Every structure is written in structure tokens, then in C-alpha cells.
Amino acid sequence: MGVTLIPDMFSTCKSAHGCGHVVRTASQGTRTMSTDYITSPMKNSDISIKTNTYNDRINLKTDKSGALRANGVFLQDNTGQKSFVKARKEVIISAGTYGSLGILLRSGIRSKQEVEKLGIQSQVDPPGVGKNLMDHLVVLSFYEVSTPALTNDHLIWHTKGKSKSLTEYQTDKPGFFSQFPFGTFAFARLDSRLSDSPLWNSAPRTKDLDQMSLSPTQPRVEFWNTECYSPNYMFRNFPPDGNFKSSDPTENPVVNHRYLEDPFDMLVFSEGCCMATEIAMKGAGTKDIWVLVIRSNADACYHPAGTCKMGHPNDPFAVLDSKLKVRGITDLRVADASVTPSLIGGHPQMAVYGIAEKAADLIIFEIGCVILRVEKGSVSPYI
């Protein structure tokens, strides 16, 4: 298949066609995640967490200079009780791709036509809010292996596998439950497989980029696991739309991802599914079969991004500037997956962590703080 093993697929980012192991955020049998700061012994006592509470909207006021400024947040709990939290410095929205979009809309930060039809007063009229919604698409393809113990299934599903693995983990934290169960993966470009397609060859392209506006170092599909292949379609042509049907903060958004509306998307995705079958079965189903399978079984990867994208000052659809600040409003920033202008070519976890770290550095720099770092008993300035 020409998918070679690459020991480190992530540090160099030089190969978009190969296989390897995913970096896992787990150590000594324990998985770590971004919420660990809540339960960590080193947690900051200045952090206050309100549960069962919705962010209704940002309070915006015009200051003496005529600038529109964010100075606090209106909250609503699950009983309908409302409250207000005043900001001392700035307001930072980090509610995710759908949540941050909803907060901006309820605050009057979206196209005037869309907010006013919900009875919301328009504050600024940025056309790009919610117009860049993206997500990966996936199809799970399961295969039964003939070689015993080839996969990890026997450690959990076969006779006494689960009880044995659980006992091992509860004793010393080794084995199946000590690690993330998925990890083998591959990236593929599909260049040679698509080269005879008239649709592919006739698709427009820009300088140094391919028909999907990708560079040669960016993959077009990703494959997960053994022996469940889950081809992930990484980039799509049709920009979807996220919207809301009311100004109620408890309402879920109405989302139209417009999956597979473009025949070009189906072409590339079905080719990726054919490749997965070749890996597992040493043969391929036809593309026509996979078109039917994809239309019946494709699902979201739940990697949504892009509804509050940052961008160049000349981009009318950029919601944020390069410092993650909402254009046209002072002291309002967004820091989550919604800020990415294009979809991450893989799983977004580390990219979102990076956005958060960068946002923290920007805030620290602007307010002039000096963070002290303790190393082996000595204290040194971080910035």
C-alpha cells in the first residue's frame, strides 16, 4: 500500500503519507486532560467555578472614547435565575465552537439581520460569525480478524478478559485500562489513486496547493485503529452554517454541516474508504458501493471548529484579530477551537491547548504581569 512506518509523525510534520502511533496524554496509568487544574493540588484559589449555569450574553457599553467595550457577563442558572459578573480587565469567551458562537449572537455580535430576527439588539455587524463552521467526517469499518489475539479485543471482550484487565489495573495500573485504547493511525494523500479522476483533475487549484487547497505536507484522509478502520475526511469544500432559533441560552444551535453536498468531497472520501478496505481485505470494494455506505453510515468526528475565526485585517469574514480579540469591541477575546480559520489536519486536542497557552501569554503580556517560575528551590521570572 506504500504506507510506511514513521516513528515520529508529529515533530517534523514532513510526511502526509505514512503510519505510526498517536501521542497519548497518559502517564503511569492515568490520563490527563485540560480540566485537571480543577482537581490539581496546585489549583489556583482565585478561580471560581459556577455549575449548572449558562452564559447568557456579554454586557457591552460605549466608553468615553466612543469604543464599544465588554465589561461583564450576564449569567442564567438552570432555574432561570439571572446574575451579573463584572469584569475587572477583560472578558474571555471559551465555550467551544457552538457555545462561543451562541454567546456572541446573544450579545448582538453577528449580522444585523440574523440577530434582530431573534429580538436581539445589534451591537456590531460582522458577517463572518458562524459562517466558517467545520468538522471532520468519519465512517467506521469493522473487520473480524482470523489470527487470535492480533488486536486488543481479547483483553476486554473475550472470556474473562475484562475482569482480568480490570484487576491488573486496580493492582498496579498496567495493561489495557492504563492506556488509551486507540493509537495506531495513518495519514494518506491519495495522489496516485485520484490521478485518473476527471473530477479531480478538473478541480481548480491555487499556486503551491492542491485541489483541496492543501500543501504537499498535509494529508487528505486519516485512518484509525486495527481492525476497525475509521477513515476521517480531513478537509471539505462546502462551508456549513451554525445558527440559533431563539435568544434562550439553554437552546441548542441549529447546525447544517452540509456534508457531502459537493461531489468532490464524496470522491475523495470514498477513495479513502476503498483504501482502508484494501489494507484489511487485500482487495477493494468499488467506489459506487462506498458511496452508498458513506451516505448511510458517515458521522461527525465531533471536532467542530471555525465559527469565530481569526484572520487578516483585509478578510471581511474574520471575526477575531491575531490576538484573538473580537473586531470592533474592546476587552473581548475568544480562546477555543472556534478561532481556527481552517480545519486542523488531525485531532484538535493539542491545537486547542496551544490556543489556550497563546491566549494566556497574550493576556499576561498586555497587562504587564511577571509570572514567577519555581525550579529546584529557585525563583526566576517566566516573562
C-alpha positions as CSV (number, residue, x, y, z in Angstrom):
1,M,0.0,0.0,0.0
2,G,3.0,2.3,0.3
3,V,2.1,3.4,3.8
4,T,5.4,3.2,5.6
5,L,6.0,3.3,9.3
6,I,7.2,6.6,10.5
7,P,8.4,6.6,14.2
8,D,7.5,10.2,14.8
9,M,4.7,11.6,12.6
10,F,4.3,14.8,14.7
11,S,7.6,16.6,15.4
12,T,8.6,17.2,11.8
13,C,5.3,17.4,10.0
14,K,7.2,16.4,6.9
15,S,5.1,13.4,5.9
16,A,1.5,13.3,4.9
17,H,1.5,9.7,3.8
18,G,2.6,7.1,6.4
19,C,1.6,5.3,9.6
20,G,2.6,5.4,13.2
21,H,1.4,5.9,16.7
22,V,-0.6,8.8,18.1
23,V,0.8,10.7,21.1
24,R,-1.4,10.0,24.1
25,T,-1.8,12.3,27.1
26,A,-1.5,9.5,29.6
27,S,1.3,8.6,32.0
28,Q,1.8,5.9,34.6
29,G,-1.7,4.6,34.0
30,T,-3.5,7.9,34.4
31,R,-4.9,10.0,31.6
32,T,-4.5,13.8,31.8
33,M,-6.7,16.5,30.3
34,S,-7.3,20.2,30.3
35,T,-9.7,20.1,33.2
36,D,-7.0,18.7,35.6
37,Y,-6.4,22.2,37.0
38,I,-9.8,21.9,38.8
39,T,-8.7,19.0,41.0
40,S,-5.0,19.5,41.0
41,P,-3.3,20.2,44.4
42,M,-1.7,23.2,42.8
43,K,-5.1,24.7,41.7
44,N,-5.4,28.5,41.9
45,S,-7.6,29.7,44.7
46,D,-8.6,32.7,42.6
47,I,-10.6,30.5,40.3
48,S,-14.4,30.4,40.9
49,I,-16.5,27.8,39.1
50,K,-20.3,28.1,38.8
51,T,-22.0,24.9,37.8
52,N,-25.5,24.5,36.3
53,T,-25.0,28.0,34.8
54,Y,-25.3,29.3,31.3
55,N,-23.5,32.4,29.9
56,D,-26.4,34.4,28.6
57,R,-24.6,37.3,27.0
58,I,-21.8,39.8,27.2
59,N,-22.6,43.3,28.6
60,L,-21.3,45.9,26.1
61,K,-21.1,49.6,26.9
62,T,-19.8,52.6,24.9
63,D,-16.9,54.2,26.8
64,K,-15.9,57.9,26.8
65,S,-13.8,57.5,23.6
66,G,-16.8,56.0,21.8
67,A,-15.5,52.5,21.7
68,L,-17.7,49.5,22.4
69,R,-16.3,47.8,25.5
70,A,-17.1,44.4,27.2
71,N,-17.4,44.9,30.9
72,G,-19.1,41.8,32.2
73,V,-21.2,38.8,31.7
74,F,-24.9,38.0,32.3
75,L,-25.5,34.5,33.6
76,Q,-28.5,32.3,34.0
77,D,-28.7,29.2,36.1
78,N,-30.8,26.1,35.4
79,T,-33.7,27.5,37.4
80,G,-33.9,30.7,35.3
81,Q,-32.3,32.9,37.9
82,K,-30.1,35.6,36.4
83,S,-27.0,37.3,37.7
84,F,-24.2,39.5,36.5
85,V,-20.4,39.2,36.8
86,K,-18.4,42.4,36.3
87,A,-15.0,42.1,34.6
88,R,-12.0,43.9,36.0
89,K,-9.8,43.6,32.9
90,E,-11.5,41.8,30.0
91,V,-14.0,39.1,29.1
92,I,-12.6,35.8,27.7
93,I,-15.1,33.5,25.9
94,S,-14.0,29.8,25.9
95,A,-17.3,28.0,25.3
96,G,-16.3,25.9,22.3
97,T,-17.3,26.2,18.6
98,Y,-21.0,26.2,19.2
99,G,-21.1,27.8,22.6
100,S,-18.9,30.8,21.7
101,L,-21.0,31.4,18.6
102,G,-24.2,31.5,20.7
103,I,-22.7,33.9,23.2
104,L,-21.7,36.3,20.5
105,L,-25.1,36.1,18.8
106,R,-27.0,36.7,22.1
107,S,-24.7,39.7,22.7
108,G,-25.7,41.2,19.4
109,I,-22.4,40.3,17.7
110,R,-23.4,38.8,14.4
111,S,-25.0,40.0,11.2
112,K,-27.7,42.6,12.0
113,Q,-30.4,40.6,10.1
114,E,-29.8,37.4,12.0
115,V,-29.7,38.9,15.5
116,E,-32.7,41.2,15.0
117,K,-35.0,38.4,13.8
118,L,-34.4,36.9,17.3
119,G,-35.3,40.1,19.0
120,I,-31.7,40.9,19.9
121,Q,-30.3,44.4,19.5
122,S,-27.4,44.5,17.0
123,Q,-24.2,45.9,18.5
124,V,-21.7,45.2,15.7
125,D,-22.4,43.6,12.3
126,P,-19.6,41.1,11.5
127,P,-20.6,38.9,8.5
128,G,-18.3,36.0,9.4
129,V,-19.7,34.9,12.8
130,G,-20.9,31.3,12.4
131,K,-20.1,31.2,8.7
132,N,-16.9,29.1,8.9
133,L,-18.2,26.1,10.7
134,M,-16.1,22.9,10.0
135,D,-15.9,19.3,11.2
136,H,-14.3,16.1,10.2
137,L,-16.5,13.3,8.7
138,V,-15.9,9.6,9.6
139,V,-17.1,6.2,8.6
140,L,-16.4,3.2,10.9
141,S,-15.5,0.0,9.1
142,F,-15.1,-3.1,11.3
143,Y,-13.3,-6.3,10.3
144,E,-13.1,-9.6,12.1
145,V,-9.5,-11.0,12.2
146,S,-8.6,-14.6,11.8
147,T,-5.4,-14.5,13.8
148,P,-6.1,-14.9,17.6
149,A,-5.0,-12.1,19.9
150,L,-4.0,-9.9,16.9
151,T,-6.0,-7.0,18.3
152,N,-6.7,-5.7,21.8
153,D,-10.2,-7.1,21.8
154,H,-9.2,-10.3,23.7
155,L,-8.1,-8.1,26.6
156,I,-11.6,-6.8,27.2
157,W,-14.3,-8.7,25.2
158,H,-13.1,-12.4,25.2
159,T,-13.5,-14.8,28.1
160,K,-12.7,-13.1,31.4
161,G,-10.7,-10.5,29.5
162,K,-12.4,-7.5,31.1
163,S,-12.2,-8.8,34.7
164,K,-8.6,-9.8,34.3
165,S,-7.6,-6.4,32.8
166,L,-9.5,-4.5,35.5
167,T,-7.8,-6.5,38.2
168,E,-4.4,-5.7,36.7
169,Y,-5.2,-2.0,36.5
170,Q,-6.6,-1.8,40.1
171,T,-3.4,-3.6,41.4
172,D,-0.5,-1.8,39.7
173,K,-2.1,0.2,36.8
174,P,-0.6,-1.8,33.9
175,G,-2.3,-3.3,30.9
176,F,-5.4,-2.4,28.8
177,F,-7.0,0.1,31.2
178,S,-3.7,2.0,31.7
179,Q,-3.6,3.4,28.1
180,F,-5.9,5.0,25.6
181,P,-7.4,2.0,23.6
182,F,-6.7,3.6,20.2
183,G,-3.4,4.7,18.9
184,T,-2.3,3.2,15.6
185,F,-3.1,5.5,12.7
186,A,-2.1,6.5,9.2
187,F,-2.3,9.6,7.0
188,A,-2.8,9.3,3.3
189,R,-2.6,11.7,0.3
190,L,-4.3,9.5,-2.3
191,D,-2.5,11.3,-5.1
192,S,-2.0,8.3,-7.4
193,R,-5.5,6.9,-6.6
194,L,-7.1,10.1,-7.7
195,S,-5.0,10.8,-10.7
196,D,-7.3,9.2,-13.2
197,S,-10.5,11.0,-12.0
198,P,-11.8,13.7,-14.4
199,L,-13.5,15.5,-11.4
200,W,-10.2,15.6,-9.5
201,N,-8.1,16.7,-12.5
202,S,-10.6,19.4,-13.5
203,A,-10.9,20.9,-10.0
204,P,-9.4,24.4,-9.6
205,R,-6.2,24.8,-7.6
206,T,-4.0,27.7,-6.4
207,K,-0.3,28.1,-6.6
208,D,1.7,25.6,-4.4
209,L,-1.6,24.0,-3.2
210,D,-3.7,21.1,-4.5
211,Q,-7.3,20.8,-5.4
212,M,-8.3,20.8,-1.7
213,S,-6.1,23.9,-1.0
214,L,-3.6,21.7,0.9
215,S,0.1,21.7,0.7
216,P,2.1,18.5,-0.1
217,T,2.7,18.0,3.7
218,Q,-1.0,17.9,4.6
219,P,-2.9,14.6,4.5
220,R,-6.3,14.3,2.9
221,V,-7.6,11.4,5.0
222,E,-6.7,9.7,8.2
223,F,-7.1,6.0,9.2
224,W,-7.6,4.9,12.8
225,N,-7.1,1.6,14.7
226,T,-6.8,-2.2,14.0
227,E,-9.0,-3.8,12.9
228,C,-11.6,-1.1,12.9
229,Y,-10.7,1.4,10.2
230,S,-12.3,4.8,10.6
231,P,-11.4,6.9,7.5
232,N,-11.6,10.6,8.5
233,Y,-12.2,13.1,5.7
234,M,-10.0,16.0,6.8
235,F,-11.0,19.0,4.7
236,R,-14.1,19.9,2.8
237,N,-15.2,22.4,0.2
238,F,-18.7,23.4,1.4
239,P,-18.7,25.9,4.3
240,P,-21.6,25.0,6.6
241,D,-23.6,27.3,8.8
242,G,-24.4,27.4,12.5
243,N,-27.5,29.3,13.7
244,F,-29.9,29.6,16.6
245,K,-33.7,29.7,16.6
246,S,-34.1,31.8,19.8
247,S,-32.2,34.0,22.2
248,D,-32.6,31.4,25.0
249,P,-29.1,30.4,26.3
250,T,-30.5,26.9,27.1
251,E,-31.4,26.3,23.5
252,N,-29.2,24.1,21.3
253,P,-28.0,25.6,17.9
254,V,-29.4,24.6,14.6
255,V,-26.5,23.3,12.6
256,N,-26.3,22.4,8.9
257,H,-22.9,20.9,8.2
258,R,-23.7,20.4,4.5
259,Y,-21.8,17.1,4.5
260,L,-21.2,15.6,1.1
261,E,-23.1,18.3,-0.9
262,D,-20.1,18.7,-3.1
263,P,-19.4,15.6,-5.4
264,F,-15.7,16.4,-4.9
265,D,-15.9,15.6,-1.2
266,M,-17.6,12.2,-1.9
267,L,-14.9,11.4,-4.5
268,V,-12.0,11.8,-2.0
269,F,-13.8,10.3,0.9
270,S,-14.9,7.2,-1.0
271,E,-11.4,6.7,-2.3
272,G,-10.1,6.8,1.3
273,C,-12.7,4.1,2.3
274,C,-11.6,1.9,-0.6
275,M,-8.0,2.2,0.6
276,A,-9.0,1.1,4.1
277,T,-10.7,-2.0,2.7
278,E,-7.6,-2.8,0.6
279,I,-5.5,-2.7,3.8
280,A,-7.8,-5.0,5.7
281,M,-9.0,-7.4,2.9
282,K,-6.3,-7.2,0.3
283,G,-8.9,-6.1,-2.1
284,A,-11.3,-3.2,-2.6
285,G,-15.0,-2.6,-2.9
286,T,-15.9,-0.4,-5.7
287,K,-16.3,3.3,-5.2
288,D,-20.1,3.0,-6.0
289,I,-20.5,0.7,-3.1
290,W,-18.7,3.0,-0.8
291,V,-20.8,6.0,-1.9
292,L,-23.8,4.1,-0.5
293,V,-22.0,3.1,2.7
294,I,-20.9,6.7,3.3
295,R,-24.3,8.2,2.8
296,S,-25.8,5.6,5.2
297,N,-23.1,5.5,7.9
298,A,-21.0,8.6,7.9
299,D,-21.0,10.6,11.1
300,A,-19.3,13.7,12.6
301,C,-16.0,13.3,14.4
302,Y,-17.1,15.9,16.9
303,H,-14.1,18.1,16.1
304,P,-16.1,21.3,15.3
305,A,-14.1,24.5,14.7
306,G,-14.0,27.8,12.9
307,T,-17.2,29.7,13.9
308,C,-15.3,32.7,15.3
309,K,-12.2,32.5,13.1
310,M,-9.3,34.8,13.4
311,G,-7.8,36.3,10.2
312,H,-6.1,39.1,8.3
313,P,-7.5,42.7,8.7
314,N,-8.4,42.6,5.0
315,D,-10.6,39.4,5.5
316,P,-14.2,40.6,5.9
317,F,-15.2,37.2,7.4
318,A,-12.5,37.2,10.1
319,V,-14.2,37.6,13.5
320,L,-11.0,38.0,15.5
321,D,-7.7,39.7,15.0
322,S,-4.3,38.0,15.5
323,K,-4.5,38.5,19.3
324,L,-7.9,36.6,19.5
325,K,-9.8,39.9,20.1
326,V,-13.3,40.4,18.7
327,R,-13.1,43.0,16.0
328,G,-15.0,46.2,16.8
329,I,-15.1,45.5,20.5
330,T,-12.6,46.3,23.3
331,D,-11.7,43.9,26.0
332,L,-13.4,40.8,24.5
333,R,-11.4,37.8,23.5
334,V,-12.2,34.2,22.3
335,A,-9.9,31.3,23.0
336,D,-11.1,27.8,21.9
337,A,-11.4,25.7,18.7
338,S,-13.8,28.3,17.2
339,V,-10.9,30.6,16.4
340,T,-9.2,28.4,13.8
341,P,-9.6,29.7,10.2
342,S,-9.2,26.3,8.7
343,L,-9.8,22.8,10.0
344,I,-6.9,21.1,11.9
345,G,-5.5,18.2,9.8
346,G,-5.9,15.7,12.6
347,H,-7.3,15.6,16.1
348,P,-7.6,19.1,17.5
349,Q,-6.8,18.4,21.2
350,M,-3.2,19.7,21.2
351,A,-4.1,22.6,18.8
352,V,-6.7,23.8,21.3
353,Y,-4.2,23.5,24.2
354,G,-1.9,25.6,22.1
355,I,-4.6,28.3,21.5
356,A,-5.2,28.4,25.3
357,E,-1.4,28.8,26.0
358,K,-1.0,31.5,23.4
359,A,-4.1,33.4,24.8
360,A,-2.6,33.2,28.3
361,D,0.7,34.6,27.0
362,L,-1.1,37.5,25.1
363,I,-3.1,38.4,28.2
364,I,-0.1,38.3,30.5
365,F,2.0,40.4,28.2
366,E,-0.7,43.1,27.7
367,I,-1.4,43.5,31.4
368,G,2.3,43.6,32.2
369,C,2.4,40.7,34.7
370,V,5.6,38.8,35.6
371,I,5.0,35.1,36.3
372,L,7.4,33.6,38.7
373,R,8.5,30.0,38.0
374,V,9.9,27.8,40.8
375,E,12.7,25.4,39.7
376,K,14.7,23.4,42.2
377,G,14.1,25.9,45.0
378,S,15.0,29.0,43.0
379,V,12.6,31.5,41.6
380,S,13.0,33.1,38.2
381,P,10.8,35.3,36.0
382,Y,8.8,33.4,33.3
383,I,8.5,36.5,31.1
